[in-house]
Short mmCIF file of C-alpha atoms in Angstrom, two decimals:
data_model
loop_
_atom_site.label_atom_id
_atom_site.label_comp_id
_atom_site.label_asym_id
_atom_site.label_seq_id
_atom_site.Cartn_x
_atom_site.Cartn_y
_atom_site.Cartn_z
CA UNK R 1 0.00 0.00 0.00
CA UNK R 2 2.85 2.33 -0.87
CA UNK R 3 2.04 5.98 -1.50
CA UNK R 4 5.24 6.85 -3.40
CA UNK R 5 8.14 9.06 -2.24
CA UNK R 6 7.80 10.55 1.24
CA UNK R 7 6.30 14.10 1.23
CA UNK R 8 9.09 15.21 3.59
CA UNK R 9 11.51 15.27 0.64
CA UNK R 10 9.82 18.32 -0.90
CA UNK R 11 11.16 20.41 2.01
CA UNK R 12 14.78 19.62 1.13
CA UNK R 13 17.09 20.19 -1.82
CA UNK R 14 19.85 17.86 -3.08
CA UNK R 15 23.46 18.93 -2.65
CA UNK R 16 26.70 18.01 -4.38
CA UNK R 17 27.69 16.06 -1.29
CA UNK R 18 26.75 12.42 -1.02
CA UNK R 19 23.96 11.57 1.45
CA UNK R 20 23.43 15.26 2.36
CA UNK R 21 20.23 17.24 1.78
CA UNK R 22 19.74 21.01 2.17
CA UNK R 23 16.77 22.29 4.19
CA UNK R 24 14.80 24.92 2.26
CA UNK R 25 14.18 26.99 5.37
CA UNK R 26 17.64 27.06 6.99
CA UNK R 27 21.00 28.51 6.20
CA UNK R 28 24.45 27.60 7.43
CA UNK R 29 25.99 24.23 8.35
CA UNK R 30 23.03 23.13 10.49
CA UNK R 31 20.82 23.22 7.39
CA UNK R 32 22.58 20.16 5.96
CA UNK R 33 20.87 16.90 6.89
CA UNK R 34 22.52 13.51 6.51
CA UNK R 35 20.25 10.98 4.78
CA UNK R 36 21.60 7.45 4.50
CA UNK R 37 18.84 5.96 2.38
CA UNK R 38 15.99 7.02 4.71
CA UNK R 39 14.05 10.13 5.75
CA UNK R 40 14.31 9.88 9.54
CA UNK R 41 16.79 12.74 9.89
CA UNK R 42 14.64 14.93 7.64
CA UNK R 43 11.63 14.46 9.91
CA UNK R 44 13.73 15.07 13.02
CA UNK R 45 15.19 18.26 11.54
CA UNK R 46 11.76 19.72 10.74
CA UNK R 47 10.38 18.71 14.13
CA UNK R 48 13.26 20.37 15.97
CA UNK R 49 13.60 23.53 13.88
CA UNK R 50 10.35 24.12 11.99
CA UNK R 51 7.55 22.76 14.15
CA UNK R 52 4.70 24.38 12.17
CA UNK R 53 5.94 22.89 8.91
CA UNK R 54 6.40 19.53 10.67
CA UNK R 55 2.83 19.57 12.03
CA UNK R 56 1.39 20.40 8.61
CA UNK R 57 3.46 17.60 7.08
CA UNK R 58 2.19 15.03 9.60
CA UNK R 59 -1.42 16.04 8.83
CA UNK R 60 -0.69 15.62 5.11
CA UNK R 61 0.79 12.16 5.70
CA UNK R 62 -2.17 11.09 7.89
CA UNK R 63 -4.62 12.17 5.19
CA UNK R 64 -2.61 10.34 2.54
CA UNK R 65 -2.64 7.14 4.61
CA UNK R 66 -6.40 7.46 5.18
CA UNK R 67 -7.05 7.87 1.45
CA UNK R 68 -4.93 4.82 0.63
CA UNK R 69 -6.73 2.80 3.29
CA UNK R 70 -10.15 3.78 1.92
CA UNK R 71 -9.10 2.82 -1.61
CA UNK R 72 -7.83 -0.54 -0.37
CA UNK R 73 -11.07 -1.21 1.55
CA UNK R 74 -13.21 -0.22 -1.45
CA UNK R 75 -11.23 -2.59 -3.65
CA UNK R 76 -11.73 -5.44 -1.16
CA UNK R 77 -15.46 -4.71 -0.85
CA UNK R 78 -15.80 -4.67 -4.65
CA UNK R 79 -14.01 -8.00 -4.92
CA UNK R 80 -16.26 -9.50 -2.21
CA UNK R 81 -19.38 -8.29 -4.05
CA UNK R 82 -18.24 -9.85 -7.34
CA UNK R 83 -17.61 -13.20 -5.64
CA UNK R 84 -21.04 -13.11 -4.01
CA UNK R 85 -22.74 -12.40 -7.38
CA UNK R 86 -20.91 -15.32 -8.99
CA UNK R 87 -22.04 -17.65 -6.21
CA UNK R 88 -25.68 -16.57 -6.70
CA UNK R 89 -25.56 -17.48 -10.40
CA UNK R 90 -24.11 -20.95 -9.73
CA UNK R 91 -26.15 -22.19 -6.78
CA UNK R 92 -29.18 -20.58 -5.10
CA UNK R 93 -28.62 -22.27 -1.72
CA UNK R 94 -24.99 -21.15 -1.58
CA UNK R 95 -26.21 -17.75 -2.69
CA UNK R 96 -28.44 -17.39 0.38
CA UNK R 97 -25.63 -18.35 2.73
CA UNK R 98 -23.19 -16.08 0.94
CA UNK R 99 -25.65 -13.18 1.06
CA UNK R 100 -26.10 -13.68 4.79
CA UNK R 101 -22.35 -13.56 5.36
CA UNK R 102 -21.79 -10.53 3.17
CA UNK R 103 -24.45 -8.56 5.03
CA UNK R 104 -23.06 -9.55 8.45
CA UNK R 105 -19.30 -9.26 8.01
CA UNK R 106 -19.22 -5.70 6.61
CA UNK R 107 -21.54 -4.63 9.42
CA UNK R 108 -19.23 -6.11 12.07
CA UNK R 109 -16.20 -4.67 10.30
CA UNK R 110 -17.91 -1.28 10.09
CA UNK R 111 -18.67 -1.42 13.82
CA UNK R 112 -15.06 -2.14 14.67
CA UNK R 113 -13.88 0.67 12.40
CA UNK R 114 -16.36 3.08 14.00
CA UNK R 115 -15.05 2.24 17.48
CA UNK R 116 -11.44 2.70 16.32
CA UNK R 117 -12.34 6.00 14.69
CA UNK R 118 -14.12 7.20 17.84
CA UNK R 119 -11.10 6.52 20.06
CA UNK R 120 -8.75 8.05 17.48
CA UNK R 121 -11.00 11.11 17.19
CA UNK R 122 -11.07 11.61 20.97
CA UNK R 123 -7.31 11.20 21.32
CA UNK R 124 -6.68 13.71 18.53
CA UNK R 125 -8.26 16.41 20.72
CA UNK R 126 -5.81 15.69 23.55
CA UNK R 127 -2.67 17.80 23.89
CA UNK R 128 -0.26 16.81 21.13
CA UNK R 129 -3.07 15.46 18.92
CA UNK R 130 -3.72 16.68 15.38
CA UNK R 131 -7.06 18.37 16.05
CA UNK R 132 -5.76 19.93 19.27
CA UNK R 133 -2.90 21.52 17.30
CA UNK R 134 -5.23 22.70 14.53
CA UNK R 135 -7.72 24.30 16.94
CA UNK R 136 -4.93 25.98 18.89
CA UNK R 137 -3.53 27.40 15.65
CA UNK R 138 -6.97 28.73 14.63
CA UNK R 139 -7.50 30.42 18.01
CA UNK R 140 -4.04 32.01 17.82
CA UNK R 141 -4.81 33.24 14.31
CA UNK R 142 -8.07 34.80 15.58
CA UNK R 143 -6.20 36.54 18.42
CA UNK R 144 -3.68 38.03 15.99
CA UNK R 145 -6.13 38.81 13.18
CA UNK R 146 -8.71 40.51 15.44
CA UNK R 147 -6.15 42.10 17.79
CA UNK R 148 -7.61 40.28 20.78
CA UNK R 149 -5.74 40.04 24.11
CA UNK R 150 -4.29 36.68 25.10
CA UNK R 151 -6.46 36.83 28.23
CA UNK R 152 -9.46 36.16 25.97
CA UNK R 153 -8.78 32.40 26.15
CA UNK R 154 -9.34 32.48 29.92
CA UNK R 155 -12.63 34.37 29.85
CA UNK R 156 -15.68 32.49 31.09
CA UNK R 157 -17.77 33.11 27.97
CA UNK R 158 -15.10 31.87 25.58
CA UNK R 159 -14.42 28.76 27.67
CA UNK R 160 -18.15 27.89 27.85
CA UNK R 161 -18.53 28.33 24.12
CA UNK R 162 -15.55 26.04 23.40
CA UNK R 163 -16.83 23.39 25.83
CA UNK R 164 -20.16 23.37 24.00
CA UNK R 165 -18.67 23.39 20.48
CA UNK R 166 -15.69 21.06 21.11
CA UNK R 167 -16.19 19.20 24.43
CA UNK R 168 -13.02 17.09 24.06
CA UNK R 169 -10.76 20.12 23.54
CA UNK R 170 -9.18 21.78 26.57
CA UNK R 171 -8.33 25.41 25.83
CA UNK R 172 -4.64 26.08 26.66
CA UNK R 173 -3.62 28.92 28.98
CA UNK R 174 -2.69 32.37 27.76
CA UNK R 175 1.00 31.61 28.38
CA UNK R 176 0.78 28.62 26.05
CA UNK R 177 -0.55 30.87 23.28
CA UNK R 178 2.21 33.41 23.95
CA UNK R 179 4.84 30.67 23.62
CA UNK R 180 3.08 29.36 20.52
CA UNK R 181 3.22 32.82 18.94
CA UNK R 182 6.95 33.06 19.66
CA UNK R 183 7.46 29.72 17.92
CA UNK R 184 5.48 30.88 14.89
CA UNK R 185 7.49 34.09 14.76
CA UNK R 186 10.74 32.12 14.65
CA UNK R 187 9.42 29.94 11.81
CA UNK R 188 8.13 32.85 9.74
CA UNK R 189 11.26 34.94 10.31
CA UNK R 190 13.40 32.07 9.04
CA UNK R 191 11.31 31.91 5.85
CA UNK R 192 11.71 35.64 5.24
CA UNK R 193 15.44 35.49 5.93
CA UNK R 194 15.75 32.85 3.21
CA UNK R 195 13.63 34.92 0.81
CA UNK R 196 15.60 38.10 1.49
CA UNK R 197 18.96 36.41 0.93
CA UNK R 198 18.54 36.73 -2.84
CA UNK R 199 16.94 40.21 -2.80
CA UNK R 200 19.20 42.92 -4.24
CA UNK R 201 17.25 45.92 -2.92
CA UNK R 202 14.39 46.70 -0.53
CA UNK R 203 12.08 49.74 -0.46
CA UNK R 204 10.78 50.80 2.94
CA UNK R 205 7.70 52.96 3.60
CA UNK R 206 7.03 54.40 7.05
CA UNK R 207 4.09 56.14 8.65
CA UNK R 208 3.46 57.48 12.16
CA UNK R 209 0.31 58.43 14.04
CA UNK R 210 -0.86 59.11 17.58
CA UNK R 211 -3.67 57.32 19.38
CA UNK R 212 -5.29 58.23 22.69
CA UNK R 213 -3.14 58.85 25.79
CA UNK R 214 -0.27 60.10 23.59
CA UNK R 215 0.59 56.62 22.38
CA UNK R 216 2.71 56.78 19.21
CA UNK R 217 2.83 54.12 16.51
CA UNK R 218 5.30 53.64 13.69
CA UNK R 219 4.25 51.43 10.75
CA UNK R 220 6.79 49.97 8.32
CA UNK R 221 6.05 48.26 4.99
CA UNK R 222 8.39 46.99 2.30
#
């Protein structure tokens, strides 16, 4: 059930050195990753240095595995249906027995899969799970986009709303979101450093204005 080359490879570039790959988001000696026929070091590098990219990659891989699994199950179900139809054409008694089995086994299999999915779904909302990470990212985006204070995540109304909408998700503390923002800043700054390495010139535009209580703001664009 192979899905082809690992998606982690698209985050690295080949080098002229044997068994060494260049991370697209790093510069300097630490950006070189040794790969002796496997991708373990690539995953470890992204996890240690680019956690947001690593998390997105793991979601991509999970979805790819799920799609392959569904295709495999559909192929098996199709094969089972064809065998059952053939048995019906050859012998009516065998057909009845076969029909009984084909209606029972998929149901039992479906029940087992539903239980597995339920446990997997619950665990994904726990800290470190895929859905927990995604929800935390969305809340942080809302805080930044709407200029909300980090204390918003500890307000009673917000907590009650989240418990109703996503009961299995425990909203992290404000300090967790602050740390999460710092991590995102490091990741994004690394991307821009790489982009700016090949830029020959930059144009800066500044503006300044005063809000209430004599607070001054300076805005810079490029």
